[in-house]
Tab-separated table of N, CA, C and O in Angstrom:
chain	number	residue	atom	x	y	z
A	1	UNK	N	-12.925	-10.647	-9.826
A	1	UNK	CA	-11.751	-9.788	-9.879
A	1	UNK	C	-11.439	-9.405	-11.315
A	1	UNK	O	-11.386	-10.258	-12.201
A	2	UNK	N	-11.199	-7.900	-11.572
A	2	UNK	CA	-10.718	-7.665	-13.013
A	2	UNK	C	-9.382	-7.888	-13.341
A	2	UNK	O	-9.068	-8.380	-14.425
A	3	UNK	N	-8.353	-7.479	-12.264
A	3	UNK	CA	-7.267	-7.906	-12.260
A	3	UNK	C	-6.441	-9.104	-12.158
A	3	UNK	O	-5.940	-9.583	-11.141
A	4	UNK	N	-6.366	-9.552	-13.464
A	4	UNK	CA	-5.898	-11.077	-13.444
A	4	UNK	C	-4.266	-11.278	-13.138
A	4	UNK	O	-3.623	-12.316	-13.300
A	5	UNK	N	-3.816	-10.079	-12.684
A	5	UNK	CA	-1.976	-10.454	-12.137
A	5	UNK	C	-2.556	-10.901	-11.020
A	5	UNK	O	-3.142	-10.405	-10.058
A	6	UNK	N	-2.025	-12.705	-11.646
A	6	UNK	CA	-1.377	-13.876	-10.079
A	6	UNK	C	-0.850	-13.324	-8.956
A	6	UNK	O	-1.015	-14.017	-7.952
A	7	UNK	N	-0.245	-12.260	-8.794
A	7	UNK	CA	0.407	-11.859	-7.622
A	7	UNK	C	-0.467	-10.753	-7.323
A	7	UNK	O	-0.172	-10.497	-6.156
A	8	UNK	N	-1.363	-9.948	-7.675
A	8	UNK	CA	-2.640	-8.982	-6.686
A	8	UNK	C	-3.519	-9.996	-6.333
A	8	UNK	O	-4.048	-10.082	-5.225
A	9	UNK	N	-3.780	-11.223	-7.804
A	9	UNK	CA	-4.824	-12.159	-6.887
A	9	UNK	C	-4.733	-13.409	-5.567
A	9	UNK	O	-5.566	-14.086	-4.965
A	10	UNK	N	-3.171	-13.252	-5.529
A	10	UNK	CA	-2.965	-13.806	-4.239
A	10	UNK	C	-2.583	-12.897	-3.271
A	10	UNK	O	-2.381	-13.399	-2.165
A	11	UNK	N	-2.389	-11.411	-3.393
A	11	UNK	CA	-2.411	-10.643	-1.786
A	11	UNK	C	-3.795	-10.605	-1.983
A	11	UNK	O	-4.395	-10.576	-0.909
A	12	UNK	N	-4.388	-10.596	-2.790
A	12	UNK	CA	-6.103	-10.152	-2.385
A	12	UNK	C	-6.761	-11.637	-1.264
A	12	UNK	O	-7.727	-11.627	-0.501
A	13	UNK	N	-6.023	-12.501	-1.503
A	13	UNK	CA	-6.860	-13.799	-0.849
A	13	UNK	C	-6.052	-13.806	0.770
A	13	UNK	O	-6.661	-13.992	1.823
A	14	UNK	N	-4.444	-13.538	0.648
A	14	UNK	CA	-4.228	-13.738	1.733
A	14	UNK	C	-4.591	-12.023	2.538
A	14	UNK	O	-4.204	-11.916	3.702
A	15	UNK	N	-4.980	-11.346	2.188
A	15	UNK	CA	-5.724	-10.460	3.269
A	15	UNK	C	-6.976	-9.835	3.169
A	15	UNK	O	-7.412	-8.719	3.449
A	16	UNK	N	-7.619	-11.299	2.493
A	16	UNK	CA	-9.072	-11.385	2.989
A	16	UNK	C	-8.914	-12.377	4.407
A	16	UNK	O	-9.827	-12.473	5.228
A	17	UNK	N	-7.562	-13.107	4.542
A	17	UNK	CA	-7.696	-13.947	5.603
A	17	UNK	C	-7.173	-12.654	6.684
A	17	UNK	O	-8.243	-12.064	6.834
A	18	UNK	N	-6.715	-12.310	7.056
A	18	UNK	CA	-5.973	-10.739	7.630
A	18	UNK	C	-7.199	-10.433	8.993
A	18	UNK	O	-8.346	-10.636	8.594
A	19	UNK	N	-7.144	-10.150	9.949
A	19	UNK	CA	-7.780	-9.569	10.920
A	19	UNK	C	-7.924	-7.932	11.457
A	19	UNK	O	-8.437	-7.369	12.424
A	20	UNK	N	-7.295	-7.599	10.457
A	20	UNK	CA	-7.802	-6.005	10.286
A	20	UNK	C	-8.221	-5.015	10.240
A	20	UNK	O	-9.139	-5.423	9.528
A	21	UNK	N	-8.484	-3.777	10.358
A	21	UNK	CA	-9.587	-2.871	9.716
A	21	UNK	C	-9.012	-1.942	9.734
A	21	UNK	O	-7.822	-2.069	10.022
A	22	UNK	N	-9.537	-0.525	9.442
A	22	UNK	CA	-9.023	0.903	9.747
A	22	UNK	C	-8.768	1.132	11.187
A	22	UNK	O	-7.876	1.808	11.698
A	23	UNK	N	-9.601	0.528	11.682
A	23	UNK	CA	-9.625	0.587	13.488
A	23	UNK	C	-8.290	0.206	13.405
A	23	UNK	O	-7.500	1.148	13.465
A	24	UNK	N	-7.714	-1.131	13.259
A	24	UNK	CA	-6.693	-1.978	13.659
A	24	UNK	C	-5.793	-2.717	12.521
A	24	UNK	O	-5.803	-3.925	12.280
A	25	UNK	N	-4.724	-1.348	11.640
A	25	UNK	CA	-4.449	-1.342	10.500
A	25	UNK	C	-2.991	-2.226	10.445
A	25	UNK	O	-2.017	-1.624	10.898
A	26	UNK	N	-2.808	-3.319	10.034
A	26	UNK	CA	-1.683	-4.004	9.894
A	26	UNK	C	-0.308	-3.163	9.849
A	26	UNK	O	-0.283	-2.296	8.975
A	27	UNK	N	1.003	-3.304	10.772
A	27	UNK	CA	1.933	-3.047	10.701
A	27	UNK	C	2.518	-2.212	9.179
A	27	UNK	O	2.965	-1.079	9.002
A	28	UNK	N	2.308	-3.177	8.396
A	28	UNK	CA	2.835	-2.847	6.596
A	28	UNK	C	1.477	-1.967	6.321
A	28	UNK	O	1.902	-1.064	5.599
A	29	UNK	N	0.274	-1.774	6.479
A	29	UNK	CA	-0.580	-1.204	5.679
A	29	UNK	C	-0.337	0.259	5.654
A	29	UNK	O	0.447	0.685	6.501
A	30	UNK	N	-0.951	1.218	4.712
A	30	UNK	CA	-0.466	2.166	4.456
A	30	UNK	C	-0.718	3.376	5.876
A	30	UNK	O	-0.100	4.433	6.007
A	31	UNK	N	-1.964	2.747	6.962
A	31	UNK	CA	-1.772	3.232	8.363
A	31	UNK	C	-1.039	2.615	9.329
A	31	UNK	O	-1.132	3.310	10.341
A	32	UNK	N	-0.300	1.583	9.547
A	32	UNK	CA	0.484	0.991	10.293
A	32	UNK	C	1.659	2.053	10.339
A	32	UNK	O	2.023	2.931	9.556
A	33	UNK	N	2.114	1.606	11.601
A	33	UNK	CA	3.536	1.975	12.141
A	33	UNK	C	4.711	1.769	10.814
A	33	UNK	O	5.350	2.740	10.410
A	34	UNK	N	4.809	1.000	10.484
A	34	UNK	CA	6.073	0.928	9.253
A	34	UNK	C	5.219	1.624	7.937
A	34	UNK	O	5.629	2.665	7.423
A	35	UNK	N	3.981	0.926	7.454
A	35	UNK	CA	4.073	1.250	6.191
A	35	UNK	C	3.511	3.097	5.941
A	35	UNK	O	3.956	3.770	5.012
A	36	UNK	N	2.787	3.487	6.670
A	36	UNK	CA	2.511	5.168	6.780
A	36	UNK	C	3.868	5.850	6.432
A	36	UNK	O	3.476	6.855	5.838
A	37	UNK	N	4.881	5.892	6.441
A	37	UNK	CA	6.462	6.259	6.521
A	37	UNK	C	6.819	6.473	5.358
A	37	UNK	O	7.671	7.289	5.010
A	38	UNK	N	5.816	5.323	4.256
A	38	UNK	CA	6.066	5.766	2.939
A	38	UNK	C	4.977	6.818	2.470
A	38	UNK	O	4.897	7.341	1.358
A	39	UNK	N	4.098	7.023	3.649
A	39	UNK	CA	3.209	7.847	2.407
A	39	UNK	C	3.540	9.320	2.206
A	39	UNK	O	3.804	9.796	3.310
A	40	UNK	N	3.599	9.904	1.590
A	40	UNK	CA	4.014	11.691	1.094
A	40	UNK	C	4.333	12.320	2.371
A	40	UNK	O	4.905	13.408	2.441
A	41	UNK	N	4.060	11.815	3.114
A	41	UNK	CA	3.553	13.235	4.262
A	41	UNK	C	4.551	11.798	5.547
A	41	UNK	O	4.266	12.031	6.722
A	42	UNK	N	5.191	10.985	5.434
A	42	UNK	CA	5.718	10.427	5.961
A	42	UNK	C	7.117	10.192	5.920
A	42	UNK	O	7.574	10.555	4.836
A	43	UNK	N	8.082	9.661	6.787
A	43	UNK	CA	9.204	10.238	7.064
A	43	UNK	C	10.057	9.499	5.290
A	43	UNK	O	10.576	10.336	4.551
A	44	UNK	N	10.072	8.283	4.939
A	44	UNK	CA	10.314	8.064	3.934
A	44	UNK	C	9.871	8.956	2.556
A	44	UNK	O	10.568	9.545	1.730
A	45	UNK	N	8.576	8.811	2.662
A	45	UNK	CA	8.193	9.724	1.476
A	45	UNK	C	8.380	11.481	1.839
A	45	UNK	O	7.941	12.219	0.956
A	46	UNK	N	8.575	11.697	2.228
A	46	UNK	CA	8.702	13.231	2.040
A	46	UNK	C	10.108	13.389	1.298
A	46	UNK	O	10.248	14.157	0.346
A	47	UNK	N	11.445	12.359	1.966
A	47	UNK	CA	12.682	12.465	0.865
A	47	UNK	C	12.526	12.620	-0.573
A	47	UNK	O	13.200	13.408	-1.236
A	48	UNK	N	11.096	11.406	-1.322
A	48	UNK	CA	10.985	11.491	-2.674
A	48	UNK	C	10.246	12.934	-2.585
A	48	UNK	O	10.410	13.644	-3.578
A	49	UNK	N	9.504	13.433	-1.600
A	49	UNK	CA	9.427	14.656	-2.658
A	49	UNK	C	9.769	16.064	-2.553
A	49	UNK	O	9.228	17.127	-2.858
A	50	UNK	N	11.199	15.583	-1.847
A	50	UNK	CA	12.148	16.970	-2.052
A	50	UNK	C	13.509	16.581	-2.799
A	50	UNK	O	14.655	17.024	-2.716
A	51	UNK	N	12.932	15.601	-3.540
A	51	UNK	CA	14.000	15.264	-4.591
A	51	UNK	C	12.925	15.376	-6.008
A	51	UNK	O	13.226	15.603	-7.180
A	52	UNK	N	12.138	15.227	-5.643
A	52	UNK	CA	11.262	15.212	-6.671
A	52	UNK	C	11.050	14.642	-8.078
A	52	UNK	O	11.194	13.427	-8.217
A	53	UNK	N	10.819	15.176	-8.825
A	53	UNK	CA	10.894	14.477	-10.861
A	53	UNK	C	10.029	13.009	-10.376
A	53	UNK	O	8.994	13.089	-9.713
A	54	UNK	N	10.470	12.020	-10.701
A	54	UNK	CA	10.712	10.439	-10.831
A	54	UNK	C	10.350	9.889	-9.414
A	54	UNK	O	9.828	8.797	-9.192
A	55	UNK	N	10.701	10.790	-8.530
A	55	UNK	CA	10.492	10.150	-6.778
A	55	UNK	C	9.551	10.660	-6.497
A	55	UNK	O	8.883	9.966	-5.730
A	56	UNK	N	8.920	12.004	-6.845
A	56	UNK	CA	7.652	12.434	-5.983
A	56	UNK	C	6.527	11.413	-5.919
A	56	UNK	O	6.544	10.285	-6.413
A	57	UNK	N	5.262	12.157	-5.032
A	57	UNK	CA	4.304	11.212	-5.545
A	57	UNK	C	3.731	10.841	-6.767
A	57	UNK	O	3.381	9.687	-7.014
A	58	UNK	N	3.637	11.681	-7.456
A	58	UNK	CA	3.112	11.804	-9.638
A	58	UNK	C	4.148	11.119	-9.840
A	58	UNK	O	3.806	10.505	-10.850
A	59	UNK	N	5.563	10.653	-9.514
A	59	UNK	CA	6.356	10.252	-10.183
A	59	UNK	C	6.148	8.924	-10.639
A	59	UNK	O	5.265	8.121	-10.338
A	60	UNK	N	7.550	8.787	-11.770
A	60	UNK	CA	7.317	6.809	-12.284
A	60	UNK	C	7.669	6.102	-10.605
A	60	UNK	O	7.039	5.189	-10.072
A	61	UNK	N	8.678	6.739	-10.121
A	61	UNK	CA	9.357	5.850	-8.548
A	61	UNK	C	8.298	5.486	-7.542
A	61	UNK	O	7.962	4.447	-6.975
A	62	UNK	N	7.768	7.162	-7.538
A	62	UNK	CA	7.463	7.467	-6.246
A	62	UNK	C	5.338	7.158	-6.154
A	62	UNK	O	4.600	7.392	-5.198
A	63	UNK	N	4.958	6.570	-7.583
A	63	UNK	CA	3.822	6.626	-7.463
A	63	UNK	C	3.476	5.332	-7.045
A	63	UNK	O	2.381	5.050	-6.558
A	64	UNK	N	4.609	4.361	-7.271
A	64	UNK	CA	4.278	3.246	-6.960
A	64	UNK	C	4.499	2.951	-5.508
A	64	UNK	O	4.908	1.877	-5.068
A	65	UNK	N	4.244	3.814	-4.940
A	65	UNK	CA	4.522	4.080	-2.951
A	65	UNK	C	2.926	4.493	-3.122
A	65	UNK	O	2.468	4.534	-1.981
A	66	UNK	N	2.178	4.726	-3.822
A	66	UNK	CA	0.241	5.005	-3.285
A	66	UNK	C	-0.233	3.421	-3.280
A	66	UNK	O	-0.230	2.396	-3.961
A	67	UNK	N	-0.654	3.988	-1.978
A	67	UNK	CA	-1.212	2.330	-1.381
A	67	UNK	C	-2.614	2.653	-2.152
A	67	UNK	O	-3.484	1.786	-2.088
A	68	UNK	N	-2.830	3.620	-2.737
A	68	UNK	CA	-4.762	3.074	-3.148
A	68	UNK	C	-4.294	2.600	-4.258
A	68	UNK	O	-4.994	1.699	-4.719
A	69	UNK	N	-3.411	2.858	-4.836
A	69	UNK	CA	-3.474	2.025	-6.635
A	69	UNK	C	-2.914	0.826	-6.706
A	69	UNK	O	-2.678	0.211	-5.666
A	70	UNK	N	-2.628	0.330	-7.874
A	70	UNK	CA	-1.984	-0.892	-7.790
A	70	UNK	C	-0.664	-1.834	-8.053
A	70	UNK	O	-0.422	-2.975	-8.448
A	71	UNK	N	0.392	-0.095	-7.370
A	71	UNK	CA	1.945	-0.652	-8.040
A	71	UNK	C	2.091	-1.409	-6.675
A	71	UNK	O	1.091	-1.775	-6.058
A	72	UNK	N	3.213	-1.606	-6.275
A	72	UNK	CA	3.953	-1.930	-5.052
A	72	UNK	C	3.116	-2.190	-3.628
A	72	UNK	O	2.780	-3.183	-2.981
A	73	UNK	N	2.958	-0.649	-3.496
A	73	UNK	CA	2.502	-0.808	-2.535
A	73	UNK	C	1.118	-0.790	-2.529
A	73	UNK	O	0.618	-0.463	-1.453
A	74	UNK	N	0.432	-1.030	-3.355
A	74	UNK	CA	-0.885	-1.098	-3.583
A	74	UNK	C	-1.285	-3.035	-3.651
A	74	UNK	O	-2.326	-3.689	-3.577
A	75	UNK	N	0.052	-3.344	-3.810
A	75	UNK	CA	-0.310	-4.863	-3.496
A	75	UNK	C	0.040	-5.352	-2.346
A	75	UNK	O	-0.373	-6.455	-1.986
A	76	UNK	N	1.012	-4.460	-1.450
A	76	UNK	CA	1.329	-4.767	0.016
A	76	UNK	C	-0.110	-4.219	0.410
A	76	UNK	O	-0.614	-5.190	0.974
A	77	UNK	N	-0.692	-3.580	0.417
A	77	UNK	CA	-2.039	-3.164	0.969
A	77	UNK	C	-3.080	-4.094	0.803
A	77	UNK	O	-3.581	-4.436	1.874
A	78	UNK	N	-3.555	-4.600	-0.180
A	78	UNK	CA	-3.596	-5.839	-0.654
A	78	UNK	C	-3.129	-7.254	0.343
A	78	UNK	O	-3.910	-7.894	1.048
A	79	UNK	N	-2.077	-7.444	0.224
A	79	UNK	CA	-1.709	-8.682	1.122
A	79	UNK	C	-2.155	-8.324	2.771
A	79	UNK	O	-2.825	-9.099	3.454
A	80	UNK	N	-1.846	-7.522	3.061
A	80	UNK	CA	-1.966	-7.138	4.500
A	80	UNK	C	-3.448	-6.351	4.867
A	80	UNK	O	-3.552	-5.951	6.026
A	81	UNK	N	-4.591	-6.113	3.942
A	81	UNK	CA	-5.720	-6.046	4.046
A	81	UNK	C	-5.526	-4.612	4.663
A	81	UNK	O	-5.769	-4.658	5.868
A	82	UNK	N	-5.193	-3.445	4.267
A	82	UNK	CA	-4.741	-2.761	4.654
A	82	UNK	C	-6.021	-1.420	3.743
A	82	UNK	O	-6.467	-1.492	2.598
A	83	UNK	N	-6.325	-0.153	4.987
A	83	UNK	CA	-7.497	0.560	4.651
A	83	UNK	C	-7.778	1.156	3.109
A	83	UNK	O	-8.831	1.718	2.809
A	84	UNK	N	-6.590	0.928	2.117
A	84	UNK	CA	-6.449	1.915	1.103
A	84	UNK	C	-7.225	0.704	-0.425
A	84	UNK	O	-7.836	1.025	-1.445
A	85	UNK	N	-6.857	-0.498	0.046
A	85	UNK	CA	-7.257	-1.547	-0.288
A	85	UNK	C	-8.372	-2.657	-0.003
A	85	UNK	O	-8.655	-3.615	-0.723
A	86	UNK	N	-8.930	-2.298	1.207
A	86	UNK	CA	-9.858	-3.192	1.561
A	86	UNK	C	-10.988	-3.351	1.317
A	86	UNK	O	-11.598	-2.292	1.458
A	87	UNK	N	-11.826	-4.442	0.903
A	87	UNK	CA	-12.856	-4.626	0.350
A	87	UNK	C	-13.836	-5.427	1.458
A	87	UNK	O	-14.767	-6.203	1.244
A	88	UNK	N	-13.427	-5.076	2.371
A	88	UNK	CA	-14.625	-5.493	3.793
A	88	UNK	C	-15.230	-4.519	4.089
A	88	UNK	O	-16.065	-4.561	4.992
């Protein structure tokens, strides 16, 4: 792992334990029922980006809602082994 933050290297372990896949995407992952809601085009995220600046997706707020990188929700994707993150 290159990323030595203690807290990506423990969602990375607990959702390598995770039963998952794209087929069958954890509740929180960025295709699940709750966590999709944040993505741009979902009922949460579309608010940041008709407010835009700071909340959109490019924003400081709103970038840390992309499940492929590694703010927020890029470590809930991470814990929950979730498609944007997974290394299976």
């Amino acid at each position: 792992m290159a990323d030595k933050n203690p807290v990506h290297e423990t969602a990375e372990k607990v959702g390598a334990q995770k039963e998952t896949s794209p087929k069958n995407p954890s509740t929180f992952s960025s295709a699940g029922k709750v966590g999709k809601q944040f993505n741009p085009d979902g009922a949460v995220g579309q608010v940041g980006e008709e407010i835009g600046g700071p909340f959109s997706k490019d924003g400081a707020v709103g970038s840390q809602f992309d499940a492929s990188k590694g703010g927020v929700a890029g470590t809930v994707e991470k814990a929950v082994d979730g498609p944007s993150q997974s290394k299976k």
